[in-house]
CSV table of C-alpha atoms and ligand atoms in Angstrom, one decimal:
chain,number,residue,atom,x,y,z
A,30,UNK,CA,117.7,0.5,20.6
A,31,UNK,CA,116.3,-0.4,17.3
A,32,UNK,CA,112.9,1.1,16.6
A,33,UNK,CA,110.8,-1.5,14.5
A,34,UNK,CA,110.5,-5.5,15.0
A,35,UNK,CA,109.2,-8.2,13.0
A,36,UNK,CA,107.9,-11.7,15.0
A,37,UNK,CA,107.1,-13.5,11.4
A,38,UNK,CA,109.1,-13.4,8.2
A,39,UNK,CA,106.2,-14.8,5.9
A,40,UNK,CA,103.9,-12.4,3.8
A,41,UNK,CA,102.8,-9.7,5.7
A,42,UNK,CA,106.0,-9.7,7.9
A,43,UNK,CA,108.1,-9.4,4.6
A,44,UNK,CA,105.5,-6.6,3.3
A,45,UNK,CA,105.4,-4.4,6.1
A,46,UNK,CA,109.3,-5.0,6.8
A,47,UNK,CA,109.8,-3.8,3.2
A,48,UNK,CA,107.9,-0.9,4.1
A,49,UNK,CA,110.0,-0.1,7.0
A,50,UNK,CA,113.5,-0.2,5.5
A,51,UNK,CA,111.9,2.1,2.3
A,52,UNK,CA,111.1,4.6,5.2
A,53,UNK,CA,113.7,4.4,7.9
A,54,UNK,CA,117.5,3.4,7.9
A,55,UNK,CA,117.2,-0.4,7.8
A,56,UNK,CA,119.8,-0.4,10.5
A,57,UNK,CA,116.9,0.5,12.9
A,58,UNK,CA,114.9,-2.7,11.7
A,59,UNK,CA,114.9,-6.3,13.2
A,60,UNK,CA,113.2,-9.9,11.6
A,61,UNK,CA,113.1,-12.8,12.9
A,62,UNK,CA,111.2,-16.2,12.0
A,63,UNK,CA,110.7,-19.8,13.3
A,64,UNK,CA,113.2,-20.2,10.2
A,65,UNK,CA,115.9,-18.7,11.1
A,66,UNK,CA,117.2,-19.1,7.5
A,67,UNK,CA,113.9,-17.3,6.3
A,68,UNK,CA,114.6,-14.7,8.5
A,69,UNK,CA,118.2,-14.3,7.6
A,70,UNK,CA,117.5,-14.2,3.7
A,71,UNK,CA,114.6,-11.7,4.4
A,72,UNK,CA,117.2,-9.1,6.7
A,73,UNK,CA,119.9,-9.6,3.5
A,74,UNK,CA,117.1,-8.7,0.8
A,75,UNK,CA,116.5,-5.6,2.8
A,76,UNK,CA,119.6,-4.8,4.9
A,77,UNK,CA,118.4,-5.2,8.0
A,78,UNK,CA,119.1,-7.0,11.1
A,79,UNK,CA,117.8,-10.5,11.4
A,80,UNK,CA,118.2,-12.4,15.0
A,81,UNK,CA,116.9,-15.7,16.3
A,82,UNK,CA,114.9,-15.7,18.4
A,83,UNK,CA,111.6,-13.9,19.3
A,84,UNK,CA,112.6,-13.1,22.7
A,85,UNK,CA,115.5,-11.0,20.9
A,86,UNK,CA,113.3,-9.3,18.8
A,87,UNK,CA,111.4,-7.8,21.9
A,88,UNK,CA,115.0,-6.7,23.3
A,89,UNK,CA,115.9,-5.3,20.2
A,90,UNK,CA,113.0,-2.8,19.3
A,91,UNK,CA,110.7,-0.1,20.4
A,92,UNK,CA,107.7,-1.2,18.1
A,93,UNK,CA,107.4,-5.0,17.9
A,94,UNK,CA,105.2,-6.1,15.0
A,95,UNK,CA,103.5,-9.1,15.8
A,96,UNK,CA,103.2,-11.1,12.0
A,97,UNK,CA,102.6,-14.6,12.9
A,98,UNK,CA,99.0,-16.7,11.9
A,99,UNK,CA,96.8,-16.6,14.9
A,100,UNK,CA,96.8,-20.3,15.7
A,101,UNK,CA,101.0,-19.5,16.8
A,102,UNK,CA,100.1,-16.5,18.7
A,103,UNK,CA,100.0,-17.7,21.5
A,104,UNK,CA,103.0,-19.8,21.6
A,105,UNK,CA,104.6,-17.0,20.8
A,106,UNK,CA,103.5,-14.3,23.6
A,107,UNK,CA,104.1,-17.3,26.4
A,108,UNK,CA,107.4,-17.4,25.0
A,109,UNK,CA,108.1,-13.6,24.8
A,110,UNK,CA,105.7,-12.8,28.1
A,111,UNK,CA,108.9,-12.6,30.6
A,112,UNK,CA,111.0,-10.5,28.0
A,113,UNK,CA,108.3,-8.3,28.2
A,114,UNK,CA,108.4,-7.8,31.8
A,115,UNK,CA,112.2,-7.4,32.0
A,116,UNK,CA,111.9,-4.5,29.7
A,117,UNK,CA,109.1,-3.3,31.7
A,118,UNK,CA,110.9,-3.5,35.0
A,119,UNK,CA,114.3,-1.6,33.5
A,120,UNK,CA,111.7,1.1,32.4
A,121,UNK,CA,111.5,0.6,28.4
A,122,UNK,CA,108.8,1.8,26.5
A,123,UNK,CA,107.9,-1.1,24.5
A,124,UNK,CA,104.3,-0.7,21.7
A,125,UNK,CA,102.8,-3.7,20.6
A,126,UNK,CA,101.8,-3.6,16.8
A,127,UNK,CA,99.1,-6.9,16.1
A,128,UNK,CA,98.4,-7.5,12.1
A,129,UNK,CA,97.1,-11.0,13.7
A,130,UNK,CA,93.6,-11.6,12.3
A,131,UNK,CA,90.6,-11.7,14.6
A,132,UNK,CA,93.0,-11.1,17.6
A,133,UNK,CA,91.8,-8.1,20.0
A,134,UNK,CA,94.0,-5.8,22.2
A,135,UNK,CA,92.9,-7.2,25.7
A,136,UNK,CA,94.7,-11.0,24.4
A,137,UNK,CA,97.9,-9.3,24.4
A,138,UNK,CA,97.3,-7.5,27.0
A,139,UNK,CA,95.5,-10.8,29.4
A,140,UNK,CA,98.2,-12.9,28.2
A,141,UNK,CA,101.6,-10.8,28.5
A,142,UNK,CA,100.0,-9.5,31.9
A,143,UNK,CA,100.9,-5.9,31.1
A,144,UNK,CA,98.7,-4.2,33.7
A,145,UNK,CA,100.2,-1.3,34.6
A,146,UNK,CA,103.3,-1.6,32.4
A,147,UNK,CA,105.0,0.1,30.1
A,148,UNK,CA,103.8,-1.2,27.1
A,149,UNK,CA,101.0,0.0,24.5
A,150,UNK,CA,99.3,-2.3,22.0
A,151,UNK,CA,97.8,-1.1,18.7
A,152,UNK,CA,95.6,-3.3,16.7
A,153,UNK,CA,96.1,-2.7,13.2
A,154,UNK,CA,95.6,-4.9,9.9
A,155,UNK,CA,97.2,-4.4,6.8
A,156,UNK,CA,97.1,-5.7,3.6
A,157,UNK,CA,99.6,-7.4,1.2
A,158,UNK,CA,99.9,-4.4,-1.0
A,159,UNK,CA,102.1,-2.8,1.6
A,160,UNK,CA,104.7,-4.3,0.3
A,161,UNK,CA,104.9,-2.4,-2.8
A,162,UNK,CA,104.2,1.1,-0.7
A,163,UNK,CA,100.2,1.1,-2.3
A,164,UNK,CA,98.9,-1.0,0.7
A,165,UNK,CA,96.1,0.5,3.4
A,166,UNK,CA,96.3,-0.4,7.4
A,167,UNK,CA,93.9,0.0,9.2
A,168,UNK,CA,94.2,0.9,13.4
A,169,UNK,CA,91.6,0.6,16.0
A,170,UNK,CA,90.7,3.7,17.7
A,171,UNK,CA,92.4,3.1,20.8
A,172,UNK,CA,94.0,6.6,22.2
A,173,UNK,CA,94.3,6.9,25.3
A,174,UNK,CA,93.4,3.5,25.7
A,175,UNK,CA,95.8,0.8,25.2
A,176,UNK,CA,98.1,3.4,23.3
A,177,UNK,CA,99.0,7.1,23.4
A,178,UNK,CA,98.6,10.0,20.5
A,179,UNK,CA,102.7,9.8,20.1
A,180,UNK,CA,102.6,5.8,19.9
A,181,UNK,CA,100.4,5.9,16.8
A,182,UNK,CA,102.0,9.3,15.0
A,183,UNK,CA,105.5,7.2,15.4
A,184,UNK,CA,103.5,3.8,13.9
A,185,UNK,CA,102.4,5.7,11.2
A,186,UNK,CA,106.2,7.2,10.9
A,187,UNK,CA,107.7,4.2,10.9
A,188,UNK,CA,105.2,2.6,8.2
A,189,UNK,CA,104.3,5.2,5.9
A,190,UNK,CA,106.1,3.6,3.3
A,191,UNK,CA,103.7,1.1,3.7
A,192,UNK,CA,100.8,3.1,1.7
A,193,UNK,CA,97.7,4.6,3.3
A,194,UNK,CA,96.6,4.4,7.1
A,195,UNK,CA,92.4,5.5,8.6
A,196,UNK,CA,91.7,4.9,12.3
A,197,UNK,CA,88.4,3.0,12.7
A,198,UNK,CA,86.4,2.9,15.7
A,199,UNK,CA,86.4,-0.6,17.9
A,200,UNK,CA,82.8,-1.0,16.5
A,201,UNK,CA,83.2,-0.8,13.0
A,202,UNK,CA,87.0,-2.5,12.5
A,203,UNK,CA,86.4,-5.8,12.1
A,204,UNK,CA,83.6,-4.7,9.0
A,205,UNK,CA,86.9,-2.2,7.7
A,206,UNK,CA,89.2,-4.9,8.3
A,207,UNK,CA,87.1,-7.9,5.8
A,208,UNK,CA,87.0,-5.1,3.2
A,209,UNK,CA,90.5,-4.1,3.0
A,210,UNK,CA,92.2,-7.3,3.9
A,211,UNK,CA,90.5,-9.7,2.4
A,212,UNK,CA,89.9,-7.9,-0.9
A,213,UNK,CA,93.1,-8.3,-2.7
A,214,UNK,CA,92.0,-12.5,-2.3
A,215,UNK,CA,88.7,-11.2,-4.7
A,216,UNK,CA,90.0,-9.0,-6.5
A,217,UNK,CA,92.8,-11.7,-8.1
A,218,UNK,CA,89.8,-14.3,-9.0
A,219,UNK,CA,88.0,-11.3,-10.3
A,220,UNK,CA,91.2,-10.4,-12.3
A,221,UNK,CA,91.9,-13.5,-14.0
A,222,UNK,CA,88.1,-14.6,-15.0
A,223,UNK,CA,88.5,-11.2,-16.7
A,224,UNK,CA,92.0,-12.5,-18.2
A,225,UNK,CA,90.4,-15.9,-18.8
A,226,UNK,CA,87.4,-14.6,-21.0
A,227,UNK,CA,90.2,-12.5,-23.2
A,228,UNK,CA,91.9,-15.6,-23.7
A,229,UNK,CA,88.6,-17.5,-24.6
A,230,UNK,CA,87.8,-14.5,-27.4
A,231,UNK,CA,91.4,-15.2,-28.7
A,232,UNK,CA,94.2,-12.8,-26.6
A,233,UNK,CA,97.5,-14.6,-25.4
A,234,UNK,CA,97.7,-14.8,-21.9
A,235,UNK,CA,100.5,-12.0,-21.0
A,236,UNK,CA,98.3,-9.6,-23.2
A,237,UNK,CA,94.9,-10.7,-21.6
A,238,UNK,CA,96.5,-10.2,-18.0
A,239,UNK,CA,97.8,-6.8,-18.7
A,240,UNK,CA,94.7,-5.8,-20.0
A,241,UNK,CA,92.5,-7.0,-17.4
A,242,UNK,CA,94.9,-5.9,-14.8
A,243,UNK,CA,94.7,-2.2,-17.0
A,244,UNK,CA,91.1,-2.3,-16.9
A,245,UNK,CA,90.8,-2.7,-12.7
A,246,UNK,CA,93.5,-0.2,-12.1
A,247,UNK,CA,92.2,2.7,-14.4
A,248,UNK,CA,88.7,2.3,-13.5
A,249,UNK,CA,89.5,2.6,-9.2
A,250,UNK,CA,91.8,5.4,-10.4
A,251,UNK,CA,88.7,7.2,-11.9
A,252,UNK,CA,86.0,5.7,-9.1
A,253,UNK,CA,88.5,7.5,-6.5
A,254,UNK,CA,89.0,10.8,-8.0
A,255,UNK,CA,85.1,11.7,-7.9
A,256,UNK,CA,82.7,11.3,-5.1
A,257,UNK,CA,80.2,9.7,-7.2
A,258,UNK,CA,77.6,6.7,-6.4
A,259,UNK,CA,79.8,3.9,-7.9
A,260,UNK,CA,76.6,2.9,-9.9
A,261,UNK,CA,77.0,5.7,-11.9
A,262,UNK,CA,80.3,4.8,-13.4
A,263,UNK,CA,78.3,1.7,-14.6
A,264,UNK,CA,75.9,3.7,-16.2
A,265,UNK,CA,78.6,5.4,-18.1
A,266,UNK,CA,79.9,2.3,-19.9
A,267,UNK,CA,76.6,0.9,-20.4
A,268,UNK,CA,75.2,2.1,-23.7
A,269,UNK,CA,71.2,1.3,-25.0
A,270,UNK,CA,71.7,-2.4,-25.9
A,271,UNK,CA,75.5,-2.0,-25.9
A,272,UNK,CA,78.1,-5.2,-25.3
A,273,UNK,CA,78.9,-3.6,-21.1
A,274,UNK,CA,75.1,-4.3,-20.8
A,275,UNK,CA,74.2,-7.1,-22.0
A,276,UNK,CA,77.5,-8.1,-19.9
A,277,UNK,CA,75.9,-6.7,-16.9
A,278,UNK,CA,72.3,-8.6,-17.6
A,279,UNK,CA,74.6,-12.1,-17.5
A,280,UNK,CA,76.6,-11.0,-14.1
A,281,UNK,CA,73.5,-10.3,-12.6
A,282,UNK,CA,72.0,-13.9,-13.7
A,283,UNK,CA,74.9,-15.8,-12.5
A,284,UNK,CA,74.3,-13.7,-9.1
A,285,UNK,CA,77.1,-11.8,-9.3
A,286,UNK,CA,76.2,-9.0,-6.9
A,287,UNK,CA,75.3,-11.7,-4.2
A,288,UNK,CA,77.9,-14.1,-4.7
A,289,UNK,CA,80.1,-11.0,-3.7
A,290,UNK,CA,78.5,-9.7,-0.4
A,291,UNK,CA,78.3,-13.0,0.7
A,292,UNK,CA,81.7,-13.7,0.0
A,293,UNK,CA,82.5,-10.5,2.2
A,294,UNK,CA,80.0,-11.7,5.1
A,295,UNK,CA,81.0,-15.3,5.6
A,296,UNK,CA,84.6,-13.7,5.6
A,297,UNK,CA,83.4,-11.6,8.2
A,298,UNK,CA,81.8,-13.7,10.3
A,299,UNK,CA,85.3,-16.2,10.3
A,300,UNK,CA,87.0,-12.9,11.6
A,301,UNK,CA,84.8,-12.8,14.4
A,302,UNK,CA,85.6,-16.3,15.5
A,303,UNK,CA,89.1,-16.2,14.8
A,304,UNK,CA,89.7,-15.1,18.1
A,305,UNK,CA,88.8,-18.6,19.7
A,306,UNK,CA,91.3,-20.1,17.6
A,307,UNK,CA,93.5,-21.9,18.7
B,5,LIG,N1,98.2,-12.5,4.3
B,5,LIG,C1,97.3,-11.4,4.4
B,5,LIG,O1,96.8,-10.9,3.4
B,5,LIG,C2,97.1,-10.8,5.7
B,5,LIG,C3,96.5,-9.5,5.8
B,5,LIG,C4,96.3,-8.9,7.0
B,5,LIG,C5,96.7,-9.6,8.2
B,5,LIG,N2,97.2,-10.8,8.1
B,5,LIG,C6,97.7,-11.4,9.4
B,5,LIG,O2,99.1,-11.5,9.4
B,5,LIG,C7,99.5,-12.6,10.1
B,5,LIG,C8,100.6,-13.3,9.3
B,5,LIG,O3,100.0,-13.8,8.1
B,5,LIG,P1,100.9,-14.2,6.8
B,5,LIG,O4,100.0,-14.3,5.7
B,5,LIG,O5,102.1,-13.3,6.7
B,5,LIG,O6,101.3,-15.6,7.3
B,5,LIG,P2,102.6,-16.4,6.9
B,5,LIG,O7,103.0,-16.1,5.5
B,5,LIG,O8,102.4,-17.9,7.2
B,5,LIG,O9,103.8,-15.8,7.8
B,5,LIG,C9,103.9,-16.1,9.2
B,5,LIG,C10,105.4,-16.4,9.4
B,5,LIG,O10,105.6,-16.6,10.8
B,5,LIG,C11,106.4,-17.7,11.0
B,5,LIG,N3,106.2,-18.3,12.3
B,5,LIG,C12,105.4,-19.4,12.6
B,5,LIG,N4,105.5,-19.6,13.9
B,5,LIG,C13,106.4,-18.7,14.4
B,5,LIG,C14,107.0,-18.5,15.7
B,5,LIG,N5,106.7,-19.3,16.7
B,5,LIG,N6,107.9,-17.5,15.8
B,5,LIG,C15,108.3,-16.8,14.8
B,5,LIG,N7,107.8,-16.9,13.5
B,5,LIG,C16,106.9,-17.9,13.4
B,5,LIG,C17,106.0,-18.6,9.8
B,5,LIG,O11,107.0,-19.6,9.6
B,5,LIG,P3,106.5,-21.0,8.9
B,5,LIG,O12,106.0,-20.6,7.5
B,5,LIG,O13,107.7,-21.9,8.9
B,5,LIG,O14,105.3,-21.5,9.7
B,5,LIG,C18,105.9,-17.6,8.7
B,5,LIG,O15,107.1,-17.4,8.1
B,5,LIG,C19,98.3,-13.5,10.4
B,5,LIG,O16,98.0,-13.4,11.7
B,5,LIG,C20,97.2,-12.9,9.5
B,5,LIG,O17,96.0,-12.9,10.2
B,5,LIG,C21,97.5,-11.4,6.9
């Protein structure tokens, strides 16, 4: 049996599959995709196995990695329920990985009927840096739960090519999940406003993305490597009537501060009612 399986060949399932075949032999990997062409140029790219349906996926793999948008979900379990079961009933351990937004472990669990079977679900949600090995998922405290110590140690096994991993309790996941998740989105408007602004004070383009990009990366490297109040590291730059404050007087009048947390609540309250849709 193959130990890791894709359902969804589009961003995250080519990031995380990426991930898997940097860690593992990419013989022990499986893809597959509504497009079965999509799938089959992802599993050449990589080296691993692409088949065609989802049903084949389930056969094929210990972990199956659920990577589709919520609204197909649950086409997808109703068509992968009774593959489920088969396995079940021959005895194979099976652990459900969901990256699906919004989507909690008792819909898998309701909708694949898997009382008392053989299979674990983990909720997880990653981000699209995986792909590149600098990416951070998240998993929902759930041991002993819906999952077992050994299911998530082997999770994190199979992914850790993937980047960073923390296990957040039920209660606080979601608010983890909007942070991490939804960041990368920010962060790239952030990134080129900066890039925009160099080009407006007279940089070409390639130099004023590079620099921007520069600037973001070498600043989280040094906000990470001390435990400081991040308002600190403003104060550094900001000099007594110096250019980074007067910069910082015009964020604040254009709202900056507020535009951003509400940015990160409104995208926390669509998580929340992600999981009525349908
Ligand atoms: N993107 C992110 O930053 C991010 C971060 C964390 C979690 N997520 C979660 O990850 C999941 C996937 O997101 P994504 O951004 O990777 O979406 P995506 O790029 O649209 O990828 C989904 C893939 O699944 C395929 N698909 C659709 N229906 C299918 C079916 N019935 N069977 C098999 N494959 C099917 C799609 O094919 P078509 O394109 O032909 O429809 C597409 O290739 C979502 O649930 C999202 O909530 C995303």
């Amino acid at each position: 049996m193959k130990k890791i399986a894709f359902i969804g060949g589009g961003t995250m399932g080519t990031a995380l599959a990426s991930a898997a075949c940097r860690g593992n032999d990419p013989a022990d990997v499986v893809v597959t995709d509504v497009v079965a062409e999509k799938a089959q140029k992802l599993a050449q790219a990589l080296g691993c196995t692409a088949v065609a349906t989802n049903s084949e996926a389930v056969e094929a793999a210990k972990f199956v990695v659920f990577c589709v948008k919520p609204q197909f979900l649950d086409g997808v379990l109703a068509e992968v329920k009774d593959t489920f079961a088969a396995c079940a009933a021959r005895g194979e351990k099976k652990v459900i990985v969901s990256i699906v937004a919004g989507i909690e472990v008792a819909h898998y669990q309701e909708m694949l009927q898997l009382d008392g079977k053989n299979v674990s679900v983990i909720r997880t949600l990653p981000n699209t840096a995986c792909k590149i090995g600098k990416g951070f998922i998240l998993i929902e405290e759930g041991k002993g739960l819906s999952y077992t110590e050994e299911d998530e140690a082997e999770l994190m096994q199979l992914l850790r090519e993937a980047g960073g991993f923390e296990t957040l309790p039920a209660t606080m996941f979601v608010a983890g999940s909007v942070l991490t998740s939804t960041s990368p989105a920010f962060i790239a408007m952030f990134a080129n406003s900066l890039a925009d602004a160099g080009v407006y004070n007279g940089l070409l383009r390639p130099q004023a993305r590079r620099l921007a990009l520069q600037g973001i990366l070498c600043a989280t490297q040094l906000f990470l490597s001390e435990d400081k109040h991040l308002e600190a590291f403003k104060d550094d730059v900001c000099s007594p009537a110096g250019p980074a404050m007067i910069g910082v007087k015009s964020l604040e009048d254009s709202g900056f501060r507020s535009s951003v947390i509400n940015a990160v609540v409104d995208a926390y309250r669509r998580f929340a009612e992600m999981k009525n849709v349908k």
